[in-house]
Short mmCIF file of C-alpha atoms in Angstrom, two decimals:
data_model
loop_
_atom_site.label_atom_id
_atom_site.label_comp_id
_atom_site.label_asym_id
_atom_site.label_seq_id
_atom_site.Cartn_x
_atom_site.Cartn_y
_atom_site.Cartn_z
CA MET W 1 0.00 0.00 0.00
CA LYS W 2 1.16 3.52 -0.79
CA PRO W 3 1.67 5.87 2.13
CA LEU W 4 -1.14 8.46 2.40
CA ALA W 5 1.38 11.27 2.04
CA ASP W 6 2.45 9.97 -1.39
CA VAL W 7 -1.16 9.64 -2.52
CA LEU W 8 -1.97 13.18 -1.45
CA LYS W 9 0.98 14.54 -3.44
CA GLU W 10 -0.48 13.11 -6.67
CA ILE W 11 -4.14 13.89 -6.05
CA LYS W 12 -4.18 17.34 -7.69
CA SER W 13 -2.42 16.12 -10.82
CA SER W 14 -4.36 12.87 -11.13
CA ALA W 15 -6.81 12.15 -13.93
CA ALA W 16 -9.64 11.93 -11.39
CA ILE W 17 -9.85 15.73 -11.04
CA PRO W 18 -10.64 16.62 -14.69
CA LEU W 19 -12.84 13.53 -15.04
CA LEU W 20 -14.98 14.48 -12.05
CA GLU W 21 -15.07 18.11 -13.22
CA LYS W 22 -16.36 16.98 -16.63
CA ASP W 23 -18.91 14.64 -15.04
CA LEU W 24 -20.25 17.44 -12.84
CA LYS W 25 -20.44 19.83 -15.78
CA ASP W 26 -22.25 17.27 -17.93
CA LEU W 27 -24.60 16.40 -15.09
CA LYS W 28 -25.48 20.06 -14.52
CA GLU W 29 -26.13 20.55 -18.25
CA ASN W 30 -28.34 17.47 -18.29
CA PHE W 31 -30.36 18.74 -15.30
CA GLU W 32 -30.77 22.16 -16.93
CA GLU W 33 -31.86 20.58 -20.21
CA VAL W 34 -34.39 18.30 -18.52
CA ILE W 35 -35.77 21.19 -16.42
CA LYS W 36 -36.21 23.28 -19.57
CA TYR W 37 -37.87 20.34 -21.32
CA LEU W 38 -40.28 19.77 -18.40
CA ARG W 39 -41.18 23.48 -18.22
CA ASP W 40 -41.93 23.37 -21.95
CA ARG W 41 -44.07 20.28 -21.38
CA ILE W 42 -46.06 22.10 -18.67
CA LYS W 43 -46.80 24.87 -21.17
CA THR W 44 -47.69 22.29 -23.81
CA ILE W 45 -50.17 20.34 -21.65
CA LYS W 46 -51.79 23.62 -20.56
CA SER W 47 -52.29 24.46 -24.22
CA GLN W 48 -53.64 20.94 -24.82
CA LYS W 49 -56.10 21.36 -21.95
CA GLU W 50 -57.38 24.66 -23.37
CA LYS W 51 -57.70 23.11 -26.81
CA GLY W 52 -59.60 20.17 -25.30
CA LEU W 53 -62.02 22.49 -23.49
CA GLU W 54 -62.66 24.38 -26.72
CA GLU W 55 -63.35 21.10 -28.51
CA VAL W 56 -65.78 19.92 -25.80
CA ARG W 57 -67.65 23.25 -25.88
CA SER W 58 -67.72 23.23 -29.67
CA ILE W 59 -69.19 19.71 -29.73
CA ARG W 60 -71.72 20.72 -27.07
CA LYS W 61 -72.79 23.73 -29.17
CA GLN W 62 -73.09 21.54 -32.26
CA LEU W 63 -75.24 19.10 -30.29
CA ASN W 64 -77.42 21.95 -29.01
CA ASP W 65 -77.83 23.34 -32.53
CA HIS W 66 -78.58 19.88 -33.89
CA PHE W 67 -81.21 19.12 -31.24
CA ASP W 68 -82.73 22.60 -31.69
CA LYS W 69 -83.06 21.80 -35.39
CA LEU W 70 -84.64 18.40 -34.66
CA GLU W 71 -87.03 20.00 -32.15
CA LYS W 72 -88.12 22.62 -34.68
CA GLN W 73 -88.71 19.93 -37.32
CA MET W 74 -90.88 17.95 -34.90
CA CYS W 75 -92.82 21.03 -33.78
CA ASP W 76 -93.41 22.18 -37.37
CA GLU W 77 -94.63 18.69 -38.34
CA LEU W 78 -96.89 18.62 -35.27
CA ASP W 79 -98.37 22.03 -36.15
CA ALA W 80 -98.94 21.01 -39.79
CA LYS W 81 -100.68 17.72 -38.99
CA HIS W 82 -102.76 19.35 -36.24
CA SER W 83 -103.91 22.04 -38.67
CA ARG W 84 -104.93 19.47 -41.30
CA LEU W 85 -106.83 17.31 -38.79
CA LYS W 86 -108.48 20.32 -37.19
CA ALA W 87 -109.58 21.71 -40.57
CA LYS W 88 -111.06 18.33 -41.54
CA LEU W 89 -113.04 18.06 -38.29
CA GLU W 90 -114.20 21.70 -38.43
CA GLN W 91 -115.47 21.16 -41.98
CA ILE W 92 -117.54 18.16 -40.85
CA VAL W 93 -118.85 20.08 -37.81
CA ASN W 94 -119.97 23.02 -40.02
CA GLU W 95 -121.73 20.72 -42.47
CA MET W 96 -123.44 18.81 -39.67
CA GLU W 97 -124.54 22.04 -38.01
CA ASN W 98 -126.18 23.11 -41.29
CA ARG W 99 -127.87 19.72 -41.67
CA ALA W 100 -128.97 19.80 -38.00
CA THR W 101 -130.62 23.16 -38.69
CA LEU W 102 -132.33 21.64 -41.74
CA VAL W 103 -133.57 18.69 -39.65
CA GLY W 104 -134.96 21.19 -37.12
CA GLN W 105 -136.83 22.93 -39.91
CA LEU W 106 -138.21 19.60 -41.12
CA GLU W 107 -139.35 18.89 -37.58
CA ASP W 108 -141.22 22.24 -37.47
CA GLU W 109 -142.82 21.54 -40.85
CA PHE W 110 -143.93 18.12 -39.63
CA GLY W 111 -145.63 19.69 -36.57
CA THR W 112 -147.41 22.24 -38.73
CA LEU W 113 -148.61 19.58 -41.16
CA THR W 114 -149.99 17.33 -38.49
CA GLN W 115 -151.83 20.25 -36.88
CA TYR W 116 -153.25 22.29 -39.76
CA ALA W 117 -152.95 20.43 -43.09
CA THR W 118 -155.73 18.61 -44.84
CA GLU W 119 -155.45 14.91 -45.40
CA LEU W 120 -154.24 15.46 -48.94
CA GLN W 121 -151.71 18.06 -47.87
CA LEU W 122 -150.55 15.78 -45.04
CA TYR W 123 -150.09 12.91 -47.49
CA VAL W 124 -147.98 14.95 -49.91
CA GLY W 125 -146.01 16.64 -47.09
CA LEU W 126 -145.17 13.34 -45.44
CA GLN W 127 -143.71 12.05 -48.73
CA GLU W 128 -141.42 15.06 -48.99
CA LEU W 129 -140.41 14.88 -45.31
CA GLU W 130 -139.64 11.17 -45.58
CA THR W 131 -137.41 11.84 -48.63
CA ALA W 132 -135.54 14.62 -46.81
CA THR W 133 -135.22 12.51 -43.66
CA SER W 134 -133.87 9.57 -45.67
CA ARG W 135 -131.29 11.87 -47.30
CA GLU W 136 -130.01 13.12 -43.96
CA THR W 137 -130.03 9.63 -42.48
CA LYS W 138 -127.95 8.38 -45.41
CA TYR W 139 -125.50 11.24 -44.88
CA MET W 140 -125.06 10.19 -41.23
CA GLU W 141 -124.61 6.55 -42.23
CA ASP W 142 -122.00 7.51 -44.84
CA LEU W 143 -120.06 9.45 -42.24
CA GLU W 144 -119.88 6.38 -40.05
CA SER W 145 -119.16 3.88 -42.83
CA GLU W 146 -116.38 6.02 -44.30
CA ASN W 147 -114.85 6.47 -40.84
CA HIS W 148 -115.21 10.24 -40.91
CA LEU W 149 -116.27 10.02 -37.28
CA GLY W 150 -113.33 7.82 -36.24
CA ASP W 151 -111.06 8.81 -33.36
CA ASP W 152 -108.03 10.32 -35.11
CA ASP W 153 -105.58 10.84 -32.24
CA MET W 154 -102.31 12.71 -32.46
CA GLU W 155 -99.30 10.92 -31.04
CA VAL W 156 -95.64 11.97 -30.87
CA ASN W 157 -93.13 9.12 -31.21
CA ILE W 158 -89.59 10.04 -30.14
CA SER W 159 -86.85 8.14 -31.97
CA SER W 160 -85.26 5.32 -29.99
CA ALA W 161 -81.86 6.75 -31.00
CA VAL W 162 -82.63 9.85 -28.91
CA PHE W 163 -83.63 7.75 -25.91
CA SER W 164 -80.47 5.66 -26.31
CA VAL W 165 -78.40 8.83 -25.98
CA LEU W 166 -80.26 9.75 -22.79
CA GLN W 167 -79.98 6.26 -21.36
CA GLU W 168 -76.33 5.61 -22.31
CA ASP W 169 -74.02 5.05 -19.37
CA SER W 170 -70.99 6.04 -21.45
CA PRO W 171 -69.61 9.52 -20.74
CA PHE W 172 -69.47 12.46 -23.12
CA GLY W 173 -65.98 11.27 -24.10
CA ASP W 174 -62.75 10.46 -22.36
CA VAL W 175 -59.45 12.13 -21.59
CA ALA W 176 -56.39 10.05 -22.38
CA ILE W 177 -52.76 10.68 -21.56
CA LYS W 178 -50.85 9.35 -24.54
CA SER W 179 -47.13 8.86 -24.50
CA SER W 180 -45.33 10.25 -27.52
CA PRO W 181 -41.72 9.78 -28.60
CA HIS W 182 -39.25 11.93 -26.73
CA THR W 183 -36.63 13.14 -29.18
CA THR W 184 -33.41 12.31 -27.40
CA ARG W 185 -30.02 13.97 -27.61
CA VAL W 186 -27.57 11.11 -27.50
CA SER W 187 -24.12 11.98 -26.22
CA LEU W 188 -21.37 9.35 -26.42
CA ASP W 189 -18.98 8.94 -23.53
CA GLU W 190 -15.55 9.90 -24.90
CA GLU W 191 -13.75 8.75 -21.77
CA THR W 192 -14.91 5.14 -21.99
CA ALA W 193 -14.53 4.69 -25.77
CA HIS W 194 -12.14 1.93 -26.90
CA ARG W 195 -8.64 3.17 -27.73
CA GLU W 196 -8.96 2.08 -31.37
CA VAL W 197 -11.97 4.32 -32.07
CA SER W 198 -12.62 8.00 -31.46
CA VAL W 199 -15.42 10.23 -30.20
CA SER W 200 -15.62 14.00 -30.69
CA LYS W 201 -15.43 16.33 -27.69
CA ASP W 202 -19.18 17.07 -27.87
CA GLY W 203 -19.90 13.33 -27.85
CA ARG W 204 -21.93 13.44 -31.05
CA THR W 205 -19.57 12.08 -33.72
CA PHE W 206 -18.01 8.63 -33.79
CA ALA W 207 -15.26 7.30 -36.06
CA ASN W 208 -13.96 3.75 -36.44
CA SER W 209 -10.35 4.97 -36.27
CA ARG W 210 -8.19 6.22 -33.41
CA LYS W 211 -7.28 9.86 -32.79
CA GLU W 212 -3.99 11.18 -34.08
CA VAL W 213 -3.50 13.65 -31.24
CA GLY W 214 -3.34 12.63 -27.60
CA GLN W 215 -4.20 8.99 -28.37
CA LYS W 216 -1.27 7.62 -26.41
CA LEU W 217 -2.22 9.46 -23.24
CA ASP W 218 -5.91 8.74 -23.66
CA SER W 219 -5.28 5.03 -24.08
CA LEU W 220 -3.97 4.95 -20.53
CA ASN W 221 -7.39 5.89 -19.17
CA PRO W 222 -8.47 2.96 -16.96
CA ASN W 223 -12.14 3.61 -17.75
CA ARG W 224 -11.76 2.77 -21.44
CA HIS W 225 -13.40 -0.36 -22.83
CA LYS W 226 -10.95 -3.19 -23.09
CA CYS W 227 -12.97 -5.51 -25.36
CA PHE W 228 -15.92 -3.59 -26.83
CA LYS W 229 -14.51 -1.68 -29.83
CA GLY W 230 -16.80 1.26 -29.50
CA ALA W 231 -18.49 3.76 -27.19
CA ARG W 232 -21.69 3.97 -25.20
CA GLY W 233 -24.04 6.83 -24.42
CA THR W 234 -23.64 8.86 -21.28
CA GLN W 235 -27.26 8.20 -20.29
CA GLY W 236 -29.49 5.15 -20.54
CA PHE W 237 -33.09 4.86 -21.67
CA THR W 238 -35.30 4.02 -18.70
CA HIS W 239 -38.82 2.64 -18.34
CA PRO W 240 -41.38 4.09 -18.80
CA GLY W 241 -40.65 6.19 -21.85
CA ILE W 242 -40.46 6.37 -25.65
CA TYR W 243 -37.14 7.55 -27.10
CA PHE W 244 -36.18 8.57 -30.62
CA TYR W 245 -32.83 9.62 -32.09
CA GLU W 246 -31.10 9.71 -35.46
CA VAL W 247 -27.70 8.56 -36.67
CA THR W 248 -26.16 9.81 -39.92
CA LEU W 249 -23.72 7.25 -41.33
CA SER W 250 -21.00 8.04 -43.86
CA LEU W 251 -18.94 5.15 -45.28
CA LYS W 252 -16.11 5.06 -47.81
CA VAL W 253 -14.30 1.97 -49.05
CA VAL W 254 -10.50 2.38 -48.83
CA ALA W 255 -9.68 -1.24 -49.63
CA PRO W 256 -12.06 -4.13 -50.39
CA LEU W 257 -13.50 -5.74 -47.29
CA GLN W 258 -12.41 -9.29 -46.60
CA THR W 259 -15.01 -12.03 -46.21
CA ASN W 260 -17.42 -11.40 -43.31
CA ASN W 261 -15.44 -8.38 -42.07
CA MET W 262 -17.54 -6.07 -39.91
CA VAL W 263 -17.52 -2.30 -40.33
CA ILE W 264 -19.86 -0.88 -37.72
CA GLU W 265 -22.43 -1.95 -35.11
CA ILE W 266 -25.20 0.29 -33.74
CA GLY W 267 -27.50 -0.80 -30.97
CA ILE W 268 -28.75 -0.61 -27.41
CA ALA W 269 -27.58 -2.70 -24.46
CA ARG W 270 -27.45 -2.93 -20.70
CA LYS W 271 -24.18 -1.89 -19.12
CA SER W 272 -23.61 -5.48 -18.10
CA ALA W 273 -23.60 -6.54 -21.76
CA ILE W 274 -21.00 -3.96 -22.83
CA ASP W 275 -17.28 -4.76 -22.89
CA LYS W 276 -17.64 -8.51 -22.50
CA LYS W 277 -16.69 -8.94 -26.17
CA LYS W 278 -15.68 -6.63 -28.98
CA TYR W 279 -19.32 -6.51 -30.10
CA ILE W 280 -22.73 -6.86 -28.43
CA GLU W 281 -24.49 -8.96 -31.09
CA GLY W 282 -25.90 -12.19 -29.69
CA GLN W 283 -25.50 -11.18 -26.06
CA GLN W 284 -28.39 -11.17 -23.62
CA TYR W 285 -30.07 -7.79 -23.14
CA ALA W 286 -28.28 -6.39 -26.23
CA TYR W 287 -29.90 -5.49 -29.57
CA SER W 288 -27.99 -4.27 -32.60
CA MET W 289 -27.73 -3.60 -36.32
CA ILE W 290 -24.50 -4.52 -38.14
CA VAL W 291 -22.85 -3.29 -41.34
CA GLY W 292 -20.29 -5.62 -42.89
CA GLN W 293 -19.17 -7.64 -45.90
CA HIS W 294 -21.76 -10.18 -46.99
CA PRO W 295 -20.27 -13.10 -48.99
CA ALA W 296 -23.42 -13.81 -51.02
CA CYS W 297 -23.71 -10.17 -52.10
CA ASP W 298 -19.97 -9.38 -52.17
CA ALA W 299 -21.00 -5.95 -50.91
CA ALA W 300 -21.24 -3.90 -47.75
CA CYS W 301 -24.64 -4.81 -46.34
CA VAL W 302 -26.66 -3.88 -43.31
CA HIS W 303 -28.50 -6.58 -41.45
CA VAL W 304 -30.32 -7.22 -38.17
CA VAL W 305 -30.32 -10.64 -36.57
CA ARG W 306 -32.60 -11.65 -33.72
CA ASP W 307 -32.64 -15.10 -32.12
CA ARG W 308 -30.38 -16.35 -34.95
CA LYS W 309 -32.92 -15.21 -37.56
CA VAL W 310 -32.24 -12.43 -40.06
CA ILE W 311 -35.13 -9.98 -39.76
CA PHE W 312 -33.60 -7.36 -42.07
CA HIS W 313 -30.95 -7.34 -44.81
CA LYS W 314 -30.08 -4.62 -47.33
CA THR W 315 -27.12 -3.88 -49.63
CA LEU W 316 -25.56 -0.46 -49.00
CA MET W 317 -22.71 -0.22 -51.51
CA LYS W 318 -20.37 -2.25 -53.68
CA ASN W 319 -17.21 -3.66 -52.14
CA LYS W 320 -14.94 -1.55 -54.35
CA VAL W 321 -12.37 1.15 -53.65
CA ASP W 322 -13.78 4.70 -53.39
CA GLU W 323 -17.37 3.48 -53.14
CA GLU W 324 -19.28 5.77 -50.77
CA CYS W 325 -22.57 5.62 -48.95
CA ARG W 326 -24.61 7.96 -46.76
CA LEU W 327 -27.51 6.72 -44.67
CA VAL W 328 -29.70 8.51 -42.12
CA LEU W 329 -31.20 6.07 -39.65
CA GLY W 330 -33.84 6.68 -37.02
CA PHE W 331 -34.09 4.57 -33.87
CA LEU W 332 -37.30 4.42 -31.82
CA LEU W 333 -37.26 2.58 -28.48
CA ASN W 334 -40.66 2.07 -26.85
CA THR W 335 -40.08 0.77 -23.34
CA ASP W 336 -43.85 0.33 -22.84
CA THR W 337 -44.25 -2.17 -25.69
CA GLY W 338 -40.68 -3.52 -25.62
CA THR W 339 -39.96 -2.69 -29.26
CA TRP W 340 -36.93 -1.17 -30.99
CA GLU W 341 -37.75 0.19 -34.46
CA ILE W 342 -35.26 1.19 -37.16
CA TYR W 343 -36.18 3.72 -39.87
CA ASP W 344 -34.65 5.01 -43.08
CA ILE W 345 -35.31 8.69 -42.44
CA GLU W 346 -34.62 10.00 -45.95
CA LYS W 347 -36.95 7.44 -47.55
CA ASP W 348 -39.43 7.73 -44.68
CA VAL W 349 -39.82 3.96 -44.29
CA ARG W 350 -39.53 1.57 -41.37
CA LEU W 351 -36.84 -1.00 -42.01
CA CYS W 352 -37.59 -3.45 -39.22
CA VAL W 353 -38.87 -3.96 -35.68
CA VAL W 354 -37.01 -5.83 -32.95
CA ARG W 355 -39.55 -7.19 -30.46
CA ASP W 356 -39.41 -8.52 -26.91
CA VAL W 357 -36.82 -5.93 -25.87
CA ASN W 358 -36.25 -6.24 -22.12
CA CYS W 359 -36.46 -2.76 -20.62
CA ASP W 360 -36.41 -3.73 -16.93
CA GLU W 361 -33.02 -2.02 -16.61
CA PRO W 362 -31.69 1.06 -18.46
CA LEU W 363 -30.55 0.42 -22.04
CA PHE W 364 -27.63 2.51 -23.31
CA PRO W 365 -27.13 3.53 -26.95
CA VAL W 366 -23.90 1.98 -28.23
CA ILE W 367 -21.82 2.08 -31.40
CA SER W 368 -18.65 0.24 -32.36
CA GLY W 369 -16.37 0.27 -35.40
CA TYR W 370 -13.91 -2.09 -37.06
CA ASN W 371 -11.43 -2.36 -39.96
CA PRO W 372 -10.76 1.33 -40.61
CA SER W 373 -8.04 0.36 -43.10
CA GLU W 374 -10.77 -1.08 -45.34
CA VAL W 375 -13.77 1.23 -44.76
CA GLN W 376 -13.73 4.69 -43.19
CA VAL W 377 -16.82 5.32 -41.08
CA THR W 378 -18.19 8.37 -39.29
CA ALA W 379 -21.49 8.39 -37.44
CA THR W 380 -23.14 11.56 -36.16
CA PHE W 381 -25.89 11.34 -33.53
CA GLY W 382 -28.80 13.75 -33.56
CA SER W 383 -32.03 14.16 -31.61
CA GLY W 384 -34.12 13.63 -34.74
CA HIS W 385 -37.48 15.13 -35.69
#
């Protein structure tokens, strides 16, 4: 064991001081960014609430207007049918009143005849009265036979659809809180990157070749990956949450790739799965996409393998010197559904979906690179859109 005095002499010049300083600075920036994001979200959900209230009131007004219209239609129809029925009955009443008056006159004539007329006059008068009486009797019989005296009742039948609205137990609507993708700024950890690859100071750009300046000193950093030939993100994706980020890949063939040579690997993994091997493919709790030489195509191809099954394969460029390729990929991790989706952003298509992603522990974005003497690779991480 070193004496404490010797340790204290080296403490100010040790690598721990700048490393901790950088960690504190990054942590403060992350807190400030998250606070700003959450304040923006508070403003956004307030705006969403106001928009929702406007929508509810608008629908309520439309319903009121619609039911007012239906009410007016029913009332107008009721008025029209009442007027027709009333006019029909009033016409019959007027005609019957006139005929009742005529019958009263016939009755008076009959009394006069029986009191003052001679036998001959009575005989002739009775014939005329019988004819008039028969005519009025027939009129009354016709009214009954033709159902002009039937009970025509007015009845309002409300549509069952209206009653179903009143009797429905379902509410006016519902209010849902829907998770949407959180565009994520991925920052790679420069300090832990393997010594044979490089990460820019801002943590956004990765290259599959080592730095020219300061590489010797950096390679002494004990935190660097020993096996995994790449870098991981400074922050993991935790449950619950939906995360989206983009990666712009640029590749150039310097010398033809040898059979099955890998170029780059992009994925997500638990910390425990990183640095066990030089890649994460095939390891538990690790999910990745690989670019490399494919013998059947004799080209640089991208493919995704899951449970020893190829779920996506695509040729990127020919395996010839000076061949170049640019590809903008989007990665969407949904920790709620356990899916990791890969998109071709420029073509606006989904390339594949990796399912059954275990999100019980944080998953870190990772990238690794190989064979820089054959293919030069740079990858720039962005928050996406």
